[in-house]
């Protein structure tokens, strides 16, 4: 659901003044992948920001009018490079959707991060049954909290662990990203929410052995103005590993679904690097050097 919205949003931003319609195949409308609770909230928010969602059978009457209709705009063959046209488009989507959802009291829309404070770090994990789950998430949380306790002399940094499976409302998913400065997550569709992160946000993506495509969500991060890094523990021959597990669809699917126990040390190193970069970006944002709202 979310991934095509990101591309279409940039298309709509570049073509104002028309009705915005997203045509979704009928089988996706009726799919049980997302709960009714998620779909209802998602569809309502899109309506609030001016996008109508229709199934393909309902949209067909529009198609005969051509793509240059004076009143209706339906993206069909238009492709924005990467995911979104610019960080400015991502920020506009974030701010409009958050305004529609009425943010939680702790979510400060448009806040500028403070490099002298600790970033809010959250983990978006996946269930074992979904594949690509961080099986040692408890050890990762404990190590991170201890690291920041030593830095600050207190236990003020609590690492929240969240799962999106099981019918989590769309609003809760948006608020998760909006309230986190750094998100740690396995590779997966749940990362499509990263444009809702605050200015200066960062993502640490984790891959299972034999499957690594950092350019996929890395391109979304770049186009949305979000910092991105990833963890993949190679045995020493990255290209050979990718070639072996990518030989057949069966092998690729097997590698893609593997649950993971990444090195806690590697995870700490990745977070430390992102925290340093986050603080640098905070200073730049404060002084207007890096402005995600610019196209």
PDB file of C-alpha atoms in Angstrom:
ATOM      1  CA  UNK A   1       0.000   0.000   0.000  1.00  0.00           C
ATOM      2  CA  UNK A   2       2.551   2.612   1.107  1.00  0.00           C
ATOM      3  CA  UNK A   3       5.236   2.049  -1.489  1.00  0.00           C
ATOM      4  CA  UNK A   4       3.237   3.179  -4.573  1.00  0.00           C
ATOM      5  CA  UNK A   5       1.883   6.154  -2.625  1.00  0.00           C
ATOM      6  CA  UNK A   6       5.413   7.546  -2.247  1.00  0.00           C
ATOM      7  CA  UNK A   7       6.052   7.595  -5.993  1.00  0.00           C
ATOM      8  CA  UNK A   8       2.585   8.887  -6.805  1.00  0.00           C
ATOM      9  CA  UNK A   9       2.886  11.668  -4.225  1.00  0.00           C
ATOM     10  CA  UNK A  10       5.863  13.185  -6.012  1.00  0.00           C
ATOM     11  CA  UNK A  11       3.992  12.911  -9.310  1.00  0.00           C
ATOM     12  CA  UNK A  12       1.018  14.715  -7.775  1.00  0.00           C
ATOM     13  CA  UNK A  13       3.289  17.405  -6.283  1.00  0.00           C
ATOM     14  CA  UNK A  14       4.693  18.104  -9.730  1.00  0.00           C
ATOM     15  CA  UNK A  15       1.183  18.335 -11.204  1.00  0.00           C
ATOM     16  CA  UNK A  16      -0.970  20.519  -8.917  1.00  0.00           C
ATOM     17  CA  UNK A  17      -4.442  21.736  -9.703  1.00  0.00           C
ATOM     18  CA  UNK A  18      -6.036  18.413 -10.677  1.00  0.00           C
ATOM     19  CA  UNK A  19      -7.910  15.682  -8.871  1.00  0.00           C
ATOM     20  CA  UNK A  20      -5.483  13.032  -7.600  1.00  0.00           C
ATOM     21  CA  UNK A  21      -6.537   9.416  -8.081  1.00  0.00           C
ATOM     22  CA  UNK A  22      -4.587   6.241  -7.324  1.00  0.00           C
ATOM     23  CA  UNK A  23      -5.783   3.192  -9.227  1.00  0.00           C
ATOM     24  CA  UNK A  24      -5.096   0.003  -7.237  1.00  0.00           C
ATOM     25  CA  UNK A  25      -5.788  -3.497  -8.665  1.00  0.00           C
ATOM     26  CA  UNK A  26      -8.971  -5.040  -7.311  1.00  0.00           C
ATOM     27  CA  UNK A  27      -7.100  -7.978  -5.757  1.00  0.00           C
ATOM     28  CA  UNK A  28      -4.992  -5.572  -3.679  1.00  0.00           C
ATOM     29  CA  UNK A  29      -8.094  -3.777  -2.424  1.00  0.00           C
ATOM     30  CA  UNK A  30      -9.517  -7.082  -1.138  1.00  0.00           C
ATOM     31  CA  UNK A  31      -6.165  -8.498   0.040  1.00  0.00           C
ATOM     32  CA  UNK A  32      -5.961  -9.780   3.619  1.00  0.00           C
ATOM     33  CA  UNK A  33      -2.325  -8.681   3.935  1.00  0.00           C
ATOM     34  CA  UNK A  34      -3.434  -5.590   5.869  1.00  0.00           C
ATOM     35  CA  UNK A  35      -6.196  -5.480   8.467  1.00  0.00           C
ATOM     36  CA  UNK A  36      -9.383  -3.512   7.931  1.00  0.00           C
ATOM     37  CA  UNK A  37      -8.228  -1.277  10.787  1.00  0.00           C
ATOM     38  CA  UNK A  38      -5.085  -0.381   8.829  1.00  0.00           C
ATOM     39  CA  UNK A  39      -6.850   0.068   5.491  1.00  0.00           C
ATOM     40  CA  UNK A  40      -9.621   2.270   6.871  1.00  0.00           C
ATOM     41  CA  UNK A  41      -7.162   4.592   8.578  1.00  0.00           C
ATOM     42  CA  UNK A  42      -4.847   4.627   5.585  1.00  0.00           C
ATOM     43  CA  UNK A  43      -7.610   5.431   3.083  1.00  0.00           C
ATOM     44  CA  UNK A  44      -9.051   8.170   5.307  1.00  0.00           C
ATOM     45  CA  UNK A  45      -5.684   9.895   5.661  1.00  0.00           C
ATOM     46  CA  UNK A  46      -5.106   9.829   1.900  1.00  0.00           C
ATOM     47  CA  UNK A  47      -8.515  11.402   1.372  1.00  0.00           C
ATOM     48  CA  UNK A  48      -7.596  14.102   3.898  1.00  0.00           C
ATOM     49  CA  UNK A  49      -4.505  15.026   1.842  1.00  0.00           C
ATOM     50  CA  UNK A  50      -6.471  15.012  -1.423  1.00  0.00           C
ATOM     51  CA  UNK A  51      -5.867  11.515  -2.867  1.00  0.00           C
ATOM     52  CA  UNK A  52      -8.705   9.217  -3.901  1.00  0.00           C
ATOM     53  CA  UNK A  53      -8.070   5.470  -3.987  1.00  0.00           C
ATOM     54  CA  UNK A  54     -10.136   3.476  -6.464  1.00  0.00           C
ATOM     55  CA  UNK A  55      -9.934  -0.065  -7.725  1.00  0.00           C
ATOM     56  CA  UNK A  56      -9.072  -0.491 -11.387  1.00  0.00           C
ATOM     57  CA  UNK A  57     -12.622  -1.342 -12.464  1.00  0.00           C
ATOM     58  CA  UNK A  58     -13.961   1.934 -11.030  1.00  0.00           C
ATOM     59  CA  UNK A  59     -11.158   3.961 -12.583  1.00  0.00           C
ATOM     60  CA  UNK A  60     -11.432   2.585 -16.130  1.00  0.00           C
ATOM     61  CA  UNK A  61     -13.972   5.230 -17.245  1.00  0.00           C
ATOM     62  CA  UNK A  62     -11.323   7.892 -16.588  1.00  0.00           C
ATOM     63  CA  UNK A  63      -8.667   6.196 -18.678  1.00  0.00           C
ATOM     64  CA  UNK A  64     -10.410   6.936 -21.954  1.00  0.00           C
ATOM     65  CA  UNK A  65     -10.031  10.650 -21.297  1.00  0.00           C
ATOM     66  CA  UNK A  66      -6.273  10.411 -21.601  1.00  0.00           C
ATOM     67  CA  UNK A  67      -3.588  11.458 -19.186  1.00  0.00           C
ATOM     68  CA  UNK A  68      -4.029  15.143 -19.991  1.00  0.00           C
ATOM     69  CA  UNK A  69      -7.544  15.423 -18.640  1.00  0.00           C
ATOM     70  CA  UNK A  70      -8.175  18.901 -17.277  1.00  0.00           C
ATOM     71  CA  UNK A  71      -9.719  17.564 -14.053  1.00  0.00           C
ATOM     72  CA  UNK A  72      -8.322  14.131 -13.207  1.00  0.00           C
ATOM     73  CA  UNK A  73      -4.718  13.038 -12.798  1.00  0.00           C
ATOM     74  CA  UNK A  74      -3.984   9.302 -12.793  1.00  0.00           C
ATOM     75  CA  UNK A  75      -0.321   8.267 -12.843  1.00  0.00           C
ATOM     76  CA  UNK A  76       0.196   5.224 -15.070  1.00  0.00           C
ATOM     77  CA  UNK A  77       3.569   5.193 -16.792  1.00  0.00           C
ATOM     78  CA  UNK A  78       5.257   8.055 -14.965  1.00  0.00           C
ATOM     79  CA  UNK A  79       8.296   7.030 -12.921  1.00  0.00           C
ATOM     80  CA  UNK A  80      10.020   9.269 -10.376  1.00  0.00           C
ATOM     81  CA  UNK A  81      13.698   8.291 -10.102  1.00  0.00           C
ATOM     82  CA  UNK A  82      14.549   6.569  -6.823  1.00  0.00           C
ATOM     83  CA  UNK A  83      11.338   6.784  -4.778  1.00  0.00           C
ATOM     84  CA  UNK A  84      10.349  10.407  -4.265  1.00  0.00           C
ATOM     85  CA  UNK A  85      11.167  13.413  -6.376  1.00  0.00           C
ATOM     86  CA  UNK A  86      12.873  15.347  -3.590  1.00  0.00           C
ATOM     87  CA  UNK A  87      13.204  15.552   0.211  1.00  0.00           C
ATOM     88  CA  UNK A  88      10.814  18.500  -0.031  1.00  0.00           C
ATOM     89  CA  UNK A  89       8.100  16.170  -1.337  1.00  0.00           C
ATOM     90  CA  UNK A  90       8.756  13.779   1.550  1.00  0.00           C
ATOM     91  CA  UNK A  91       8.509  16.563   4.085  1.00  0.00           C
ATOM     92  CA  UNK A  92       5.242  17.832   2.582  1.00  0.00           C
ATOM     93  CA  UNK A  93       3.755  14.315   2.752  1.00  0.00           C
ATOM     94  CA  UNK A  94       4.936  13.883   6.339  1.00  0.00           C
ATOM     95  CA  UNK A  95       3.643  17.212   7.566  1.00  0.00           C
ATOM     96  CA  UNK A  96       0.248  16.918   5.855  1.00  0.00           C
ATOM     97  CA  UNK A  97      -0.366  13.360   7.053  1.00  0.00           C
ATOM     98  CA  UNK A  98       0.757  14.162  10.601  1.00  0.00           C
ATOM     99  CA  UNK A  99      -1.548  17.175  10.637  1.00  0.00           C
ATOM    100  CA  UNK A 100      -4.410  14.944   9.513  1.00  0.00           C
ATOM    101  CA  UNK A 101      -3.645  12.366  12.209  1.00  0.00           C
ATOM    102  CA  UNK A 102      -3.232  14.915  15.033  1.00  0.00           C
ATOM    103  CA  UNK A 103       0.170  13.875  16.399  1.00  0.00           C
ATOM    104  CA  UNK A 104       0.717  12.402  19.848  1.00  0.00           C
ATOM    105  CA  UNK A 105       1.797  14.993  22.463  1.00  0.00           C
ATOM    106  CA  UNK A 106       5.381  13.696  22.377  1.00  0.00           C
ATOM    107  CA  UNK A 107       5.722  14.116  18.597  1.00  0.00           C
ATOM    108  CA  UNK A 108       6.947  17.588  17.675  1.00  0.00           C
ATOM    109  CA  UNK A 109       6.326  18.001  13.951  1.00  0.00           C
ATOM    110  CA  UNK A 110       9.110  19.883  12.220  1.00  0.00           C
ATOM    111  CA  UNK A 111      11.353  19.855  15.281  1.00  0.00           C
ATOM    112  CA  UNK A 112      15.056  20.540  14.840  1.00  0.00           C
ATOM    113  CA  UNK A 113      17.215  17.930  16.544  1.00  0.00           C
ATOM    114  CA  UNK A 114      19.615  18.929  19.295  1.00  0.00           C
ATOM    115  CA  UNK A 115      23.119  17.506  18.968  1.00  0.00           C
ATOM    116  CA  UNK A 116      23.759  17.921  22.704  1.00  0.00           C
ATOM    117  CA  UNK A 117      20.988  15.438  23.543  1.00  0.00           C
ATOM    118  CA  UNK A 118      20.662  11.756  22.803  1.00  0.00           C
ATOM    119  CA  UNK A 119      18.707  10.716  19.699  1.00  0.00           C
ATOM    120  CA  UNK A 120      15.534   8.721  20.209  1.00  0.00           C
ATOM    121  CA  UNK A 121      16.363   5.197  19.026  1.00  0.00           C
ATOM    122  CA  UNK A 122      13.692   2.601  18.236  1.00  0.00           C
ATOM    123  CA  UNK A 123      13.752  -0.915  16.814  1.00  0.00           C
ATOM    124  CA  UNK A 124      11.150  -2.025  14.273  1.00  0.00           C
ATOM    125  CA  UNK A 125      11.448  -5.809  14.297  1.00  0.00           C
ATOM    126  CA  UNK A 126       9.617  -8.545  12.401  1.00  0.00           C
ATOM    127  CA  UNK A 127       7.935 -11.649  13.859  1.00  0.00           C
ATOM    128  CA  UNK A 128       9.741 -14.986  13.515  1.00  0.00           C
ATOM    129  CA  UNK A 129       6.963 -16.259  11.253  1.00  0.00           C
ATOM    130  CA  UNK A 130       7.451 -13.340   8.837  1.00  0.00           C
ATOM    131  CA  UNK A 131      11.141 -14.051   8.286  1.00  0.00           C
ATOM    132  CA  UNK A 132      14.099 -11.667   8.712  1.00  0.00           C
ATOM    133  CA  UNK A 133      13.414 -11.316  12.422  1.00  0.00           C
ATOM    134  CA  UNK A 134      16.146 -10.089  14.763  1.00  0.00           C
ATOM    135  CA  UNK A 135      16.169 -13.084  17.095  1.00  0.00           C
ATOM    136  CA  UNK A 136      18.653 -11.487  19.493  1.00  0.00           C
ATOM    137  CA  UNK A 137      16.810  -8.185  19.746  1.00  0.00           C
ATOM    138  CA  UNK A 138      16.915  -8.359  23.556  1.00  0.00           C
ATOM    139  CA  UNK A 139      20.715  -8.508  23.528  1.00  0.00           C
ATOM    140  CA  UNK A 140      20.879  -5.588  21.078  1.00  0.00           C
ATOM    141  CA  UNK A 141      18.566  -3.488  23.257  1.00  0.00           C
ATOM    142  CA  UNK A 142      20.528  -4.312  26.407  1.00  0.00           C
ATOM    143  CA  UNK A 143      23.866  -3.434  24.786  1.00  0.00           C
ATOM    144  CA  UNK A 144      22.547  -0.129  23.400  1.00  0.00           C
ATOM    145  CA  UNK A 145      20.982   0.929  26.700  1.00  0.00           C
ATOM    146  CA  UNK A 146      24.193   0.080  28.540  1.00  0.00           C
ATOM    147  CA  UNK A 147      26.241   2.025  25.998  1.00  0.00           C
ATOM    148  CA  UNK A 148      24.154   5.166  26.504  1.00  0.00           C
ATOM    149  CA  UNK A 149      24.012   4.653  30.283  1.00  0.00           C
ATOM    150  CA  UNK A 150      27.809   4.790  30.375  1.00  0.00           C
ATOM    151  CA  UNK A 151      27.779   7.901  28.189  1.00  0.00           C
ATOM    152  CA  UNK A 152      25.206   9.807  30.226  1.00  0.00           C
ATOM    153  CA  UNK A 153      25.597   8.281  33.671  1.00  0.00           C
ATOM    154  CA  UNK A 154      21.931   7.308  33.805  1.00  0.00           C
ATOM    155  CA  UNK A 155      19.406   4.940  32.208  1.00  0.00           C
ATOM    156  CA  UNK A 156      17.440   7.703  30.511  1.00  0.00           C
ATOM    157  CA  UNK A 157      17.698   6.099  27.049  1.00  0.00           C
ATOM    158  CA  UNK A 158      15.020   3.424  26.640  1.00  0.00           C
ATOM    159  CA  UNK A 159      15.035   1.510  23.353  1.00  0.00           C
ATOM    160  CA  UNK A 160      11.492   0.742  22.230  1.00  0.00           C
ATOM    161  CA  UNK A 161      10.864  -2.443  20.187  1.00  0.00           C
ATOM    162  CA  UNK A 162       7.820  -2.469  17.910  1.00  0.00           C
ATOM    163  CA  UNK A 163       6.242  -4.957  15.478  1.00  0.00           C
ATOM    164  CA  UNK A 164       3.883  -3.928  12.686  1.00  0.00           C
ATOM    165  CA  UNK A 165       2.400  -7.378  12.084  1.00  0.00           C
ATOM    166  CA  UNK A 166      -0.988  -8.132  13.583  1.00  0.00           C
ATOM    167  CA  UNK A 167      -3.164  -5.282  12.377  1.00  0.00           C
ATOM    168  CA  UNK A 168      -1.330  -2.216  13.717  1.00  0.00           C
ATOM    169  CA  UNK A 169      -3.328   0.899  12.711  1.00  0.00           C
ATOM    170  CA  UNK A 170      -1.791   3.151  10.078  1.00  0.00           C
ATOM    171  CA  UNK A 171      -1.748   6.038  12.556  1.00  0.00           C
ATOM    172  CA  UNK A 172       0.411   4.070  15.005  1.00  0.00           C
ATOM    173  CA  UNK A 173       2.852   3.163  12.231  1.00  0.00           C
ATOM    174  CA  UNK A 174       3.243   6.813  11.199  1.00  0.00           C
ATOM    175  CA  UNK A 175       3.707   7.919  14.826  1.00  0.00           C
ATOM    176  CA  UNK A 176       6.399   5.296  15.342  1.00  0.00           C
ATOM    177  CA  UNK A 177       8.563   6.812  12.595  1.00  0.00           C
ATOM    178  CA  UNK A 178       7.669  10.413  13.487  1.00  0.00           C
ATOM    179  CA  UNK A 179       8.823   9.862  17.055  1.00  0.00           C
ATOM    180  CA  UNK A 180      12.202   8.227  16.287  1.00  0.00           C
ATOM    181  CA  UNK A 181      15.494   9.849  15.299  1.00  0.00           C
ATOM    182  CA  UNK A 182      17.185   6.525  14.500  1.00  0.00           C
ATOM    183  CA  UNK A 183      15.298   3.377  13.474  1.00  0.00           C
ATOM    184  CA  UNK A 184      16.915  -0.080  13.483  1.00  0.00           C
ATOM    185  CA  UNK A 185      15.050  -2.617  11.376  1.00  0.00           C
ATOM    186  CA  UNK A 186      15.473  -5.723   9.233  1.00  0.00           C
ATOM    187  CA  UNK A 187      14.983  -5.267   5.506  1.00  0.00           C
ATOM    188  CA  UNK A 188      11.273  -5.244   4.703  1.00  0.00           C
ATOM    189  CA  UNK A 189       8.230  -3.301   3.519  1.00  0.00           C
ATOM    190  CA  UNK A 190       7.812  -1.804   6.993  1.00  0.00           C
ATOM    191  CA  UNK A 191      10.659   0.596   6.113  1.00  0.00           C
ATOM    192  CA  UNK A 192       8.422   2.392   3.602  1.00  0.00           C
ATOM    193  CA  UNK A 193       7.418   4.650   6.499  1.00  0.00           C
ATOM    194  CA  UNK A 194      10.830   6.302   6.789  1.00  0.00           C
ATOM    195  CA  UNK A 195       9.682   9.555   5.057  1.00  0.00           C
ATOM    196  CA  UNK A 196       7.659  10.239   8.215  1.00  0.00           C
ATOM    197  CA  UNK A 197      10.843  10.533  10.291  1.00  0.00           C
ATOM    198  CA  UNK A 198      11.842  13.947  11.679  1.00  0.00           C
ATOM    199  CA  UNK A 199      14.456  16.099   9.982  1.00  0.00           C
ATOM    200  CA  UNK A 200      17.879  14.519  10.482  1.00  0.00           C
ATOM    201  CA  UNK A 201      16.437  11.003  10.866  1.00  0.00           C
ATOM    202  CA  UNK A 202      18.451   7.872  10.127  1.00  0.00           C
ATOM    203  CA  UNK A 203      17.832   4.164   9.466  1.00  0.00           C
ATOM    204  CA  UNK A 204      20.059   1.158  10.167  1.00  0.00           C
ATOM    205  CA  UNK A 205      18.851  -1.693   7.935  1.00  0.00           C
ATOM    206  CA  UNK A 206      19.836  -5.319   8.682  1.00  0.00           C
ATOM    207  CA  UNK A 207      20.127  -8.063   6.032  1.00  0.00           C
ATOM    208  CA  UNK A 208      20.212 -11.873   6.339  1.00  0.00           C
ATOM    209  CA  UNK A 209      23.141 -13.844   4.982  1.00  0.00           C
ATOM    210  CA  UNK A 210      22.976 -14.228   1.193  1.00  0.00           C
ATOM    211  CA  UNK A 211      20.502 -11.409   0.599  1.00  0.00           C
ATOM    212  CA  UNK A 212      21.533  -7.770   0.470  1.00  0.00           C
ATOM    213  CA  UNK A 213      20.063  -4.963  -1.672  1.00  0.00           C
ATOM    214  CA  UNK A 214      20.979  -1.705   0.109  1.00  0.00           C
ATOM    215  CA  UNK A 215      20.109   0.347  -2.972  1.00  0.00           C
ATOM    216  CA  UNK A 216      16.413  -0.509  -2.556  1.00  0.00           C
ATOM    217  CA  UNK A 217      15.487   1.301   0.669  1.00  0.00           C
ATOM    218  CA  UNK A 218      18.735   3.248   0.463  1.00  0.00           C
ATOM    219  CA  UNK A 219      17.291   5.028  -2.566  1.00  0.00           C
ATOM    220  CA  UNK A 220      14.116   5.825  -0.634  1.00  0.00           C
ATOM    221  CA  UNK A 221      16.203   7.220   2.206  1.00  0.00           C
ATOM    222  CA  UNK A 222      18.246   9.397  -0.161  1.00  0.00           C
ATOM    223  CA  UNK A 223      15.177  10.779  -1.906  1.00  0.00           C
ATOM    224  CA  UNK A 224      13.405  11.444   1.411  1.00  0.00           C
ATOM    225  CA  UNK A 225      16.373  13.146   3.095  1.00  0.00           C
ATOM    226  CA  UNK A 226      16.939  10.300   5.588  1.00  0.00           C
ATOM    227  CA  UNK A 227      20.406   8.977   6.459  1.00  0.00           C
ATOM    228  CA  UNK A 228      20.871   5.266   5.746  1.00  0.00           C
ATOM    229  CA  UNK A 229      23.344   2.558   6.718  1.00  0.00           C
ATOM    230  CA  UNK A 230      23.122  -1.222   6.733  1.00  0.00           C
ATOM    231  CA  UNK A 231      24.545  -4.289   8.432  1.00  0.00           C
ATOM    232  CA  UNK A 232      25.368  -7.420   6.454  1.00  0.00           C
ATOM    233  CA  UNK A 233      27.773  -9.986   7.850  1.00  0.00           C
ATOM    234  CA  UNK A 234      29.660 -11.450   4.917  1.00  0.00           C
ATOM    235  CA  UNK A 235      31.889 -14.502   5.135  1.00  0.00           C
ATOM    236  CA  UNK A 236      34.436 -12.607   3.043  1.00  0.00           C
ATOM    237  CA  UNK A 237      33.071 -12.946  -0.482  1.00  0.00           C
ATOM    238  CA  UNK A 238      30.064 -10.646  -0.760  1.00  0.00           C
ATOM    239  CA  UNK A 239      29.658 -10.915  -4.528  1.00  0.00           C
ATOM    240  CA  UNK A 240      30.049 -14.694  -4.415  1.00  0.00           C
ATOM    241  CA  UNK A 241      27.422 -14.977  -1.674  1.00  0.00           C
ATOM    242  CA  UNK A 242      24.984 -12.832  -3.618  1.00  0.00           C
ATOM    243  CA  UNK A 243      25.614 -14.841  -6.796  1.00  0.00           C
ATOM    244  CA  UNK A 244      25.114 -18.208  -5.070  1.00  0.00           C
ATOM    245  CA  UNK A 245      21.895 -17.325  -3.251  1.00  0.00           C
ATOM    246  CA  UNK A 246      20.555 -15.430  -6.250  1.00  0.00           C
ATOM    247  CA  UNK A 247      20.926 -18.328  -8.719  1.00  0.00           C
ATOM    248  CA  UNK A 248      17.311 -19.433  -8.456  1.00  0.00           C
ATOM    249  CA  UNK A 249      14.077 -18.000  -7.140  1.00  0.00           C
ATOM    250  CA  UNK A 250      13.910 -20.774  -4.531  1.00  0.00           C
ATOM    251  CA  UNK A 251      17.382 -20.000  -3.170  1.00  0.00           C
ATOM    252  CA  UNK A 252      16.725 -16.257  -3.209  1.00  0.00           C
ATOM    253  CA  UNK A 253      13.458 -16.737  -1.311  1.00  0.00           C
ATOM    254  CA  UNK A 254      15.191 -18.997   1.209  1.00  0.00           C
ATOM    255  CA  UNK A 255      17.913 -16.430   1.864  1.00  0.00           C
ATOM    256  CA  UNK A 256      15.402 -13.587   2.006  1.00  0.00           C
ATOM    257  CA  UNK A 257      13.326 -15.269   4.738  1.00  0.00           C
ATOM    258  CA  UNK A 258      16.173 -16.178   7.079  1.00  0.00           C
ATOM    259  CA  UNK A 259      15.863 -14.979  10.643  1.00  0.00           C
ATOM    260  CA  UNK A 260      18.976 -13.290  12.009  1.00  0.00           C
ATOM    261  CA  UNK A 261      21.260 -13.004  15.034  1.00  0.00           C
ATOM    262  CA  UNK A 262      23.552 -10.174  13.927  1.00  0.00           C
ATOM    263  CA  UNK A 263      26.710  -9.457  15.890  1.00  0.00           C
ATOM    264  CA  UNK A 264      25.839  -7.160  18.783  1.00  0.00           C
ATOM    265  CA  UNK A 265      29.247  -5.508  18.364  1.00  0.00           C
ATOM    266  CA  UNK A 266      28.529  -4.784  14.673  1.00  0.00           C
ATOM    267  CA  UNK A 267      25.141  -3.366  15.586  1.00  0.00           C
ATOM    268  CA  UNK A 268      26.714  -1.096  18.218  1.00  0.00           C
ATOM    269  CA  UNK A 269      29.301   0.094  15.703  1.00  0.00           C
ATOM    270  CA  UNK A 270      26.553   0.863  13.174  1.00  0.00           C
ATOM    271  CA  UNK A 271      24.486   2.811  15.700  1.00  0.00           C
ATOM    272  CA  UNK A 272      27.547   4.712  16.957  1.00  0.00           C
ATOM    273  CA  UNK A 273      28.307   5.788  13.389  1.00  0.00           C
ATOM    274  CA  UNK A 274      24.724   6.933  12.820  1.00  0.00           C
ATOM    275  CA  UNK A 275      24.649   8.828  16.123  1.00  0.00           C
ATOM    276  CA  UNK A 276      27.808  10.723  15.125  1.00  0.00           C
ATOM    277  CA  UNK A 277      26.317  11.551  11.744  1.00  0.00           C
ATOM    278  CA  UNK A 278      22.994  12.501  13.363  1.00  0.00           C
ATOM    279  CA  UNK A 279      24.763  15.021  15.592  1.00  0.00           C
ATOM    280  CA  UNK A 280      26.557  16.508  12.590  1.00  0.00           C
ATOM    281  CA  UNK A 281      23.269  16.856  10.710  1.00  0.00           C
ATOM    282  CA  UNK A 282      21.635  18.436  13.782  1.00  0.00           C
ATOM    283  CA  UNK A 283      24.292  21.153  13.740  1.00  0.00           C
ATOM    284  CA  UNK A 284      23.817  21.671  10.008  1.00  0.00           C
ATOM    285  CA  UNK A 285      20.029  21.866  10.328  1.00  0.00           C
ATOM    286  CA  UNK A 286      20.272  24.324  13.209  1.00  0.00           C
ATOM    287  CA  UNK A 287      22.404  26.642  11.120  1.00  0.00           C
ATOM    288  CA  UNK A 288      20.387  26.136   7.938  1.00  0.00           C
ATOM    289  CA  UNK A 289      23.206  24.348   6.099  1.00  0.00           C
ATOM    290  CA  UNK A 290      21.123  21.258   5.294  1.00  0.00           C
ATOM    291  CA  UNK A 291      17.436  21.856   4.769  1.00  0.00           C
ATOM    292  CA  UNK A 292      15.382  18.755   3.871  1.00  0.00           C
ATOM    293  CA  UNK A 293      12.528  20.918   2.672  1.00  0.00           C
ATOM    294  CA  UNK A 294      14.534  22.136  -0.299  1.00  0.00           C
ATOM    295  CA  UNK A 295      14.024  20.299  -3.570  1.00  0.00           C
TER     296      UNK A 295
END
